[in-house]
Coordinates of C-alpha atoms in Angstrom, one line a residue:
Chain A
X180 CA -57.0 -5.4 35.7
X181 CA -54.3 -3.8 34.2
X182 CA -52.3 -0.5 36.2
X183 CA -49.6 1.2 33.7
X184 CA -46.9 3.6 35.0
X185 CA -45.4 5.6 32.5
X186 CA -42.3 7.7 33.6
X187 CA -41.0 10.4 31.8
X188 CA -39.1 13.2 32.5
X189 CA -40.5 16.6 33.0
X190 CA -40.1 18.8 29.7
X191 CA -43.5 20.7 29.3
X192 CA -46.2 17.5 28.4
X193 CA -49.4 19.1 27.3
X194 CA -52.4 17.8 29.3
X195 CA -53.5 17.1 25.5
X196 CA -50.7 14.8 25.5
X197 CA -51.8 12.9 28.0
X198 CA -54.8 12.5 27.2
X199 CA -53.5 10.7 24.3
X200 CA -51.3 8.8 25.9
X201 CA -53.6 7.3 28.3
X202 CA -56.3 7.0 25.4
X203 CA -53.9 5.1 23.0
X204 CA -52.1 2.9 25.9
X205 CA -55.9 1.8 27.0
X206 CA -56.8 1.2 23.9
X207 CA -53.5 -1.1 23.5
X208 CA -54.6 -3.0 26.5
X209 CA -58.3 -3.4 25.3
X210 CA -57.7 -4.4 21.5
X211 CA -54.4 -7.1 22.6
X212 CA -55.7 -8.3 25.5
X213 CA -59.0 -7.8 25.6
X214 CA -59.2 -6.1 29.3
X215 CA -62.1 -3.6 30.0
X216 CA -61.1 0.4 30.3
X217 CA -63.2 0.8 33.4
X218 CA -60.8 -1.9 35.2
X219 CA -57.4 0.3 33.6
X220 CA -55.2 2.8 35.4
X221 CA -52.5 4.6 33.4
X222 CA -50.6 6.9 35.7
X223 CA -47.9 9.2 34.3
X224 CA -44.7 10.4 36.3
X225 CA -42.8 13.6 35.5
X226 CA -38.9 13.2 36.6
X227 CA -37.2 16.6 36.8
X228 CA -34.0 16.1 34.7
X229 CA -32.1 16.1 37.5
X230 CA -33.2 13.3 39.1
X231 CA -33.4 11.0 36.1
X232 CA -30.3 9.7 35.5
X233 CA -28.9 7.8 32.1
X234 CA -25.3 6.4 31.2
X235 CA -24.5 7.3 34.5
X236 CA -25.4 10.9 34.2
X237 CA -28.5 13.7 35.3
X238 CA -30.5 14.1 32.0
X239 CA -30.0 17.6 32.3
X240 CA -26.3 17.3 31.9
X241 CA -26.5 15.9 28.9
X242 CA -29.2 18.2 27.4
X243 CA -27.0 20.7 28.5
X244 CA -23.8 19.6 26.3
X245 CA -26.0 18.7 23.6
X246 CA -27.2 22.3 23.5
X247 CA -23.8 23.4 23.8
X248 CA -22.9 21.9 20.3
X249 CA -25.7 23.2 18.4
Chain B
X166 CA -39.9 -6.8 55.6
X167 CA -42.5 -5.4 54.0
X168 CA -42.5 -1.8 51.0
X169 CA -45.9 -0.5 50.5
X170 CA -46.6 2.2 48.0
X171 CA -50.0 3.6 48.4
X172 CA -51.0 5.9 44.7
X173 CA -53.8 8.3 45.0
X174 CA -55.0 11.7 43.6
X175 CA -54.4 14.6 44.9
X176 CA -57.3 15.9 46.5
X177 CA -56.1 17.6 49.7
X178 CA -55.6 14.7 51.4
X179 CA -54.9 16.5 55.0
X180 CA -51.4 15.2 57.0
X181 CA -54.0 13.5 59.9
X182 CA -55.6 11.1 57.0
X183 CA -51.8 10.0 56.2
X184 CA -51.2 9.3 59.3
X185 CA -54.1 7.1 59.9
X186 CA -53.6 5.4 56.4
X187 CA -49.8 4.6 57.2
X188 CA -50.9 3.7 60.8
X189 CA -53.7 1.1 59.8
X190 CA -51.9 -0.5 56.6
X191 CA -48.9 -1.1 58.9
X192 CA -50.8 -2.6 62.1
X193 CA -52.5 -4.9 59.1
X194 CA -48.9 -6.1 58.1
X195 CA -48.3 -6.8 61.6
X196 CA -51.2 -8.3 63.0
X197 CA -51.9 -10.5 59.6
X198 CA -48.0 -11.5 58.9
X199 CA -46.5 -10.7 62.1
X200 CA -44.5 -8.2 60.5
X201 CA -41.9 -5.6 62.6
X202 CA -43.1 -2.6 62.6
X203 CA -39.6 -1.1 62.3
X204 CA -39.2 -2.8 59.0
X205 CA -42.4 -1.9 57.2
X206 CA -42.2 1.4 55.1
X207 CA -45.5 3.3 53.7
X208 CA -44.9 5.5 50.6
X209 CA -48.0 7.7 49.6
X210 CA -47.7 9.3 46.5
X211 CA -50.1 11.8 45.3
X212 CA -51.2 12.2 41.6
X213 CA -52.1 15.3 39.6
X214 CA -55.6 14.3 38.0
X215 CA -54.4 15.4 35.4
X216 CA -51.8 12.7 35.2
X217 CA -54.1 9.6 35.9
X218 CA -56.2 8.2 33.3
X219 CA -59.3 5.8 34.1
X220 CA -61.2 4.3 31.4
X221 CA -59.0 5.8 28.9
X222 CA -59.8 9.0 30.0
X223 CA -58.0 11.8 32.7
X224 CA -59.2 12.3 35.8
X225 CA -59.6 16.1 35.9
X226 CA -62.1 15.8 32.6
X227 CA -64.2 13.2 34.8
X228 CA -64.4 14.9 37.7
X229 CA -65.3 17.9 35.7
X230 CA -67.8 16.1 33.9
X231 CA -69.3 15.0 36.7
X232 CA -69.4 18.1 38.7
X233 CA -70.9 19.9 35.4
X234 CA -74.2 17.3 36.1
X235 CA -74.6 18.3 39.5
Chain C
X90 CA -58.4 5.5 42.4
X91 CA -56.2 3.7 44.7
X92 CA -53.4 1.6 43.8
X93 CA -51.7 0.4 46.2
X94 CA -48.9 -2.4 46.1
X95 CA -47.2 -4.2 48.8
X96 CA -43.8 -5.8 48.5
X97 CA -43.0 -8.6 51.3
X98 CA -40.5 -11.5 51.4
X99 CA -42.0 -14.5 49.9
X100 CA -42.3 -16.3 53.2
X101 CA -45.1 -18.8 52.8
X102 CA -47.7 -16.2 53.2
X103 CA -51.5 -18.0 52.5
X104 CA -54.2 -17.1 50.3
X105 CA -56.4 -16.4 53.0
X106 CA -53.7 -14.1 54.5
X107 CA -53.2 -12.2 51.4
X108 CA -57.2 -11.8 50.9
X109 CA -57.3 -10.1 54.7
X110 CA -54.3 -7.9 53.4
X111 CA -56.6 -6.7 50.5
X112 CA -59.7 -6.8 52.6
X113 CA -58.2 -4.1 55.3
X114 CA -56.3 -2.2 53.1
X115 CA -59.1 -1.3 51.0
X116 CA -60.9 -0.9 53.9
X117 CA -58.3 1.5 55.3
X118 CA -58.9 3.3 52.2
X119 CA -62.7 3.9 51.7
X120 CA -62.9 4.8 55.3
X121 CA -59.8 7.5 55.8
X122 CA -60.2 9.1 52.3
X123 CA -64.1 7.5 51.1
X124 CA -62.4 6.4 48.4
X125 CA -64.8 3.2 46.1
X126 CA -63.7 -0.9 46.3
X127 CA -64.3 -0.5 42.6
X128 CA -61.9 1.5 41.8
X129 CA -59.3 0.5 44.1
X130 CA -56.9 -2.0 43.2
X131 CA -54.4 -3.9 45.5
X132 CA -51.3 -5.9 44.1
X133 CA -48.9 -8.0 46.6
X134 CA -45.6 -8.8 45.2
X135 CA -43.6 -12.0 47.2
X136 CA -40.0 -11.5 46.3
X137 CA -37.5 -14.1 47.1
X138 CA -35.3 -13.6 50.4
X139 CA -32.0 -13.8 48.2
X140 CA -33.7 -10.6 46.2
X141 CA -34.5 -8.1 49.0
X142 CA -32.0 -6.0 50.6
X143 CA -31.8 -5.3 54.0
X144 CA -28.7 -3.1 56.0
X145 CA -26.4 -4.0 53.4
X146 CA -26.6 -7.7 53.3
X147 CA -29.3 -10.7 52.1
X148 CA -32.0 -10.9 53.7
X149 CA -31.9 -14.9 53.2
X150 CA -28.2 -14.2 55.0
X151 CA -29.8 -12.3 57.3
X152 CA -32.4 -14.9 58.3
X153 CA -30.0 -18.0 58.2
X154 CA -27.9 -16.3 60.9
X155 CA -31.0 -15.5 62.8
X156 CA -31.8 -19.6 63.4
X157 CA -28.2 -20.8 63.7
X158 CA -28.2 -18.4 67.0
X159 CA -31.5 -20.5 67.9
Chain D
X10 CA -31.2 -3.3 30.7
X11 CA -31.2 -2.2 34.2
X12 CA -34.1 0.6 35.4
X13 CA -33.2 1.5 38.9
X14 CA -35.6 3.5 40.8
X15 CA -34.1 5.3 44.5
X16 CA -36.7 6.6 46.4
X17 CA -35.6 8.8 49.4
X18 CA -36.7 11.5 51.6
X19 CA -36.8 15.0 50.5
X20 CA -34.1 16.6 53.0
X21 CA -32.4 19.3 50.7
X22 CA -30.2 16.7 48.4
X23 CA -27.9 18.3 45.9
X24 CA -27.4 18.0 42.6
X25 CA -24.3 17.2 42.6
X26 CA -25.4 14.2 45.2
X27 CA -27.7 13.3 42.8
X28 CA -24.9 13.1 39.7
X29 CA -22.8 10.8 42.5
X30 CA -26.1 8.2 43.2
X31 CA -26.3 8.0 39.5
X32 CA -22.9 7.6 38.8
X33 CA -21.9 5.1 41.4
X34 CA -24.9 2.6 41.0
X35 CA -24.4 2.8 37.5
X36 CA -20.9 1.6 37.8
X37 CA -22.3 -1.3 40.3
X38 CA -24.4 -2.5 37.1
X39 CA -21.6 -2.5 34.9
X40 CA -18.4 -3.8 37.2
X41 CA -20.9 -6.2 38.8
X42 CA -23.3 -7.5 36.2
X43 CA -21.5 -6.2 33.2
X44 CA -24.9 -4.1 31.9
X45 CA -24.1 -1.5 29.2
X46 CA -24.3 2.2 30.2
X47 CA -26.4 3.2 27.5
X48 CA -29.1 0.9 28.4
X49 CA -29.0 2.2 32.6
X50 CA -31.3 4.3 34.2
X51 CA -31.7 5.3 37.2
X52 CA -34.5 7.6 38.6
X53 CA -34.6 9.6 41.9
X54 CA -37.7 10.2 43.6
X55 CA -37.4 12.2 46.7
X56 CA -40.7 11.9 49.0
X57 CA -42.1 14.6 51.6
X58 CA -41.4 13.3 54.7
X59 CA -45.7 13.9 55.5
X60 CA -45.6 11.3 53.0
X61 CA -43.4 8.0 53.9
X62 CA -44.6 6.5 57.0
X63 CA -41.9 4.5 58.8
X64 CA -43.0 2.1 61.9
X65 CA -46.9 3.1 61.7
X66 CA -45.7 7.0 62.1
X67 CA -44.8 9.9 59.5
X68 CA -41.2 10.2 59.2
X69 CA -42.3 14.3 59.5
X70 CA -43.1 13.0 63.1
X71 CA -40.2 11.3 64.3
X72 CA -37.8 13.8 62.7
X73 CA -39.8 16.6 65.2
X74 CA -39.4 13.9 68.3
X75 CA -36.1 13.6 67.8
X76 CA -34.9 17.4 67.3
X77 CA -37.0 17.7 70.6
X78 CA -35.3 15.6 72.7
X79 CA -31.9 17.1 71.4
Chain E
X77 CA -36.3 8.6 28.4
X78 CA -39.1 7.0 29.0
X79 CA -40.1 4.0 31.0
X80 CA -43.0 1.5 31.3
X81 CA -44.2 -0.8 33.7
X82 CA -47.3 -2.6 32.3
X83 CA -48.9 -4.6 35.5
X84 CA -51.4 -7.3 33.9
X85 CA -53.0 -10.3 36.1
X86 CA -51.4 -13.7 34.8
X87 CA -54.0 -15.2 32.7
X88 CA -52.0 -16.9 30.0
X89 CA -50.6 -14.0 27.7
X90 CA -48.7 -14.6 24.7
X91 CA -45.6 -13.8 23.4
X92 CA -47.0 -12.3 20.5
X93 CA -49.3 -10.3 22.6
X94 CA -46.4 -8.8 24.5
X95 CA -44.7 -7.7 21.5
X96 CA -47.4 -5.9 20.5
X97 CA -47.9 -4.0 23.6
X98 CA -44.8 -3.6 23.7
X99 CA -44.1 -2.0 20.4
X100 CA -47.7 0.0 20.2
X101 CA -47.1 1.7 23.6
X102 CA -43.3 2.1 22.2
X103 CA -44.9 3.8 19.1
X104 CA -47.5 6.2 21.5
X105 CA -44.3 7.8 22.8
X106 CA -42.2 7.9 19.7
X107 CA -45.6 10.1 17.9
X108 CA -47.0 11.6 21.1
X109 CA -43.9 12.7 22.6
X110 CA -41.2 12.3 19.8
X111 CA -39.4 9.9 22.3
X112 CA -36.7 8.1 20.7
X113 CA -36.9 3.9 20.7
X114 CA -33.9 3.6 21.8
X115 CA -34.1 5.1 25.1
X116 CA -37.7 3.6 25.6
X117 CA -38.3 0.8 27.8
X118 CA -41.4 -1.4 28.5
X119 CA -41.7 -4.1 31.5
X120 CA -44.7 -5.9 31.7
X121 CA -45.3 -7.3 35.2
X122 CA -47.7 -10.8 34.8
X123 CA -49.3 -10.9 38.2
X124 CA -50.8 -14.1 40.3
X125 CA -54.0 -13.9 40.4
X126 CA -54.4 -14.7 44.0
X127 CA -52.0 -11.4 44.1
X128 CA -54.3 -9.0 42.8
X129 CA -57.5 -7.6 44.8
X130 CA -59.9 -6.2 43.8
X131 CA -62.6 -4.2 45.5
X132 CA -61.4 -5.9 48.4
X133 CA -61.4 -9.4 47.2
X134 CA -58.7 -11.6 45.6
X135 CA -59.2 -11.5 42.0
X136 CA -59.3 -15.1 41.6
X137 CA -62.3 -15.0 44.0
X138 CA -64.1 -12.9 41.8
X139 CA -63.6 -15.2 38.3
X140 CA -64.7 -17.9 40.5
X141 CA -67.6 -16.5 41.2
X142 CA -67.9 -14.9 37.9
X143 CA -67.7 -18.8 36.4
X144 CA -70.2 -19.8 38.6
X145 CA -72.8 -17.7 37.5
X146 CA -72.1 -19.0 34.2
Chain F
X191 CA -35.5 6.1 54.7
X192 CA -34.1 4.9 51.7
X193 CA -36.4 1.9 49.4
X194 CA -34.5 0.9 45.9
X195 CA -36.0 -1.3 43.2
X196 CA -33.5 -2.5 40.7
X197 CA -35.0 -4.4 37.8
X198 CA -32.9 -6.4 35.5
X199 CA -33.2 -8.9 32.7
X200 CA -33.2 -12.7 34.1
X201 CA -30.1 -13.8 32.5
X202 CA -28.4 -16.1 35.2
X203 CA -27.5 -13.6 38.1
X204 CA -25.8 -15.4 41.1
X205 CA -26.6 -14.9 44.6
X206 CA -22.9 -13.3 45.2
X207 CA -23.9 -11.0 42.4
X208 CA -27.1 -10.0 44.0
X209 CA -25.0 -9.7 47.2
X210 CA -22.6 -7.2 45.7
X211 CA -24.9 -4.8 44.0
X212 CA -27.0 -4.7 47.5
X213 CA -24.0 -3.9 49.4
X214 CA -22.6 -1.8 46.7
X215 CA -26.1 0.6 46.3
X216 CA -26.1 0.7 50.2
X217 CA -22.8 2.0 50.6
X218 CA -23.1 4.2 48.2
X219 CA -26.5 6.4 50.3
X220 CA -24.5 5.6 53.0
X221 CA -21.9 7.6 52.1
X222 CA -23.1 10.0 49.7
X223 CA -26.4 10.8 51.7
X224 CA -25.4 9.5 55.1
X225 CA -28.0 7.4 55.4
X226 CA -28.5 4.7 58.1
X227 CA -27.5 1.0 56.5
X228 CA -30.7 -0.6 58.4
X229 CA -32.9 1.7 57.2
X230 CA -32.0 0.9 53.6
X231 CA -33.6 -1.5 51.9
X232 CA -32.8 -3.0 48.3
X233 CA -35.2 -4.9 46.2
X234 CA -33.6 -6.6 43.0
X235 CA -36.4 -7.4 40.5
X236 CA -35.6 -10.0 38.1
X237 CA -37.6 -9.8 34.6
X238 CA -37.9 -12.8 32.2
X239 CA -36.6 -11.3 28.7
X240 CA -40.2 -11.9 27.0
X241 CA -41.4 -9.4 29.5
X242 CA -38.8 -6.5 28.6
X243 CA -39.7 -4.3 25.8
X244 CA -36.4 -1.9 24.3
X245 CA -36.7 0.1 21.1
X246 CA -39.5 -1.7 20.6
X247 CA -39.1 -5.0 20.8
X248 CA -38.8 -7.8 23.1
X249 CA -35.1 -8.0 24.8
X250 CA -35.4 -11.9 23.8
X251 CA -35.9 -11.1 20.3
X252 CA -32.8 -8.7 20.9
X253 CA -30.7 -11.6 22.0
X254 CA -31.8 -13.8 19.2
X255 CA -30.7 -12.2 16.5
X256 CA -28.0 -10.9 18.2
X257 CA -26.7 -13.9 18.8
X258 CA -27.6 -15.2 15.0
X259 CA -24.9 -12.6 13.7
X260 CA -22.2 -14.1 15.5

């Protein structure tokens, strides 16, 4: 029965993309483990940049200073 | 002191339906564990179909396909 | 497609407990929003009282000064 | 390898509130547990108060009770 | 940055079975999304089955039905 | 309102650590949010390293060869 939460911040994902994403992360779960694709969820999350937080600092800080250097 | 997090698509689900979802899940947690109601916290979160996948599959392109055999 | 998960203090709860928990939820569910048991999933999650949080302090802290005012 | 995930009412919270939640419980991680900084996250999720039931009511609810009665 | 929380029943997977979800869902983001590994983490939650329901029933209920039948 | 989940790698954290980071995290949406301390709930998940996937590979394989190259 598996239920998969992916999170990811919010940058423009294609519905194409995740339709792939859920297709290849079922598939993952059918092929390893065996489990059934009517019985698995795969639910995606899109975190604005400003409320994910890494290194202790908002995403979109630090895509900000690393498109300050370019 | 009980968390529930209840995931569903979003499909209009009108403000009277959450209340009566986060009314009946909480009188569960009390009448079953005895729980205080002025612990227990109900989280609904809705879901773009678009960003759930069943079967390997989104949402939104089952419901359309289903709606296309009506 | 429901998925709903609960998060309670691992307090001894029963099996027979837990199955009314899944029973009503589920219920609450296809009744307020028509959604189908076969696509709804319910997980419980028992976390230890030393693990869970509660104003600032243990809740195992919480609890032991709870019975020594008994 | 800590993931840290702060759920919340939406109520208007700034950005810069945000950098200060991410900042400070990532420096609990590290002064307390000694986790790397590079290997913290720490996502926000801030939840329409029609959707987080506290007690068996919306919070939406009580918030409009209480402004009442002031 | 993404993160993954793989929920599975506990019915005796391997630790070679976890590295491979682990590493094909890793690989999904890397090509799909051109996420980078190092800021990609997977936690896979092994769940009781008495924990999980089910169409309303504890899943444990329904394999020992299922072996019954058998 | 405020419900945190902190998940970790199980590597030996003591209850006075788990004490800290809850009354740490609480503090910290006390006084950056002004939330209400017993409204505030922390949940601190702790994750066996087989079960914790980074770049790709298990954290336990991680350690291992980690440790090897000292």
């Amino acid at each position: 029965m598996p239920y998969v939460n992916v999170r990811i911040t919010r940058t423009g994902v294609t519905r194409e993309q995740k339709a792939r994403i859920i297709a290849e992360i079922t598939q993952t779960l059918v092929s390893v483990l065996g489990k059934k694709p009517e019985h698995t969820h795969v639910v995606i999350d899109e975190v604005d940049t400003d409320n994910w937080g890494f290194a202790g600092q908002l995403t979109s800080d630090i895509v900000a200073r690393a498109d300050a250097r370019k």
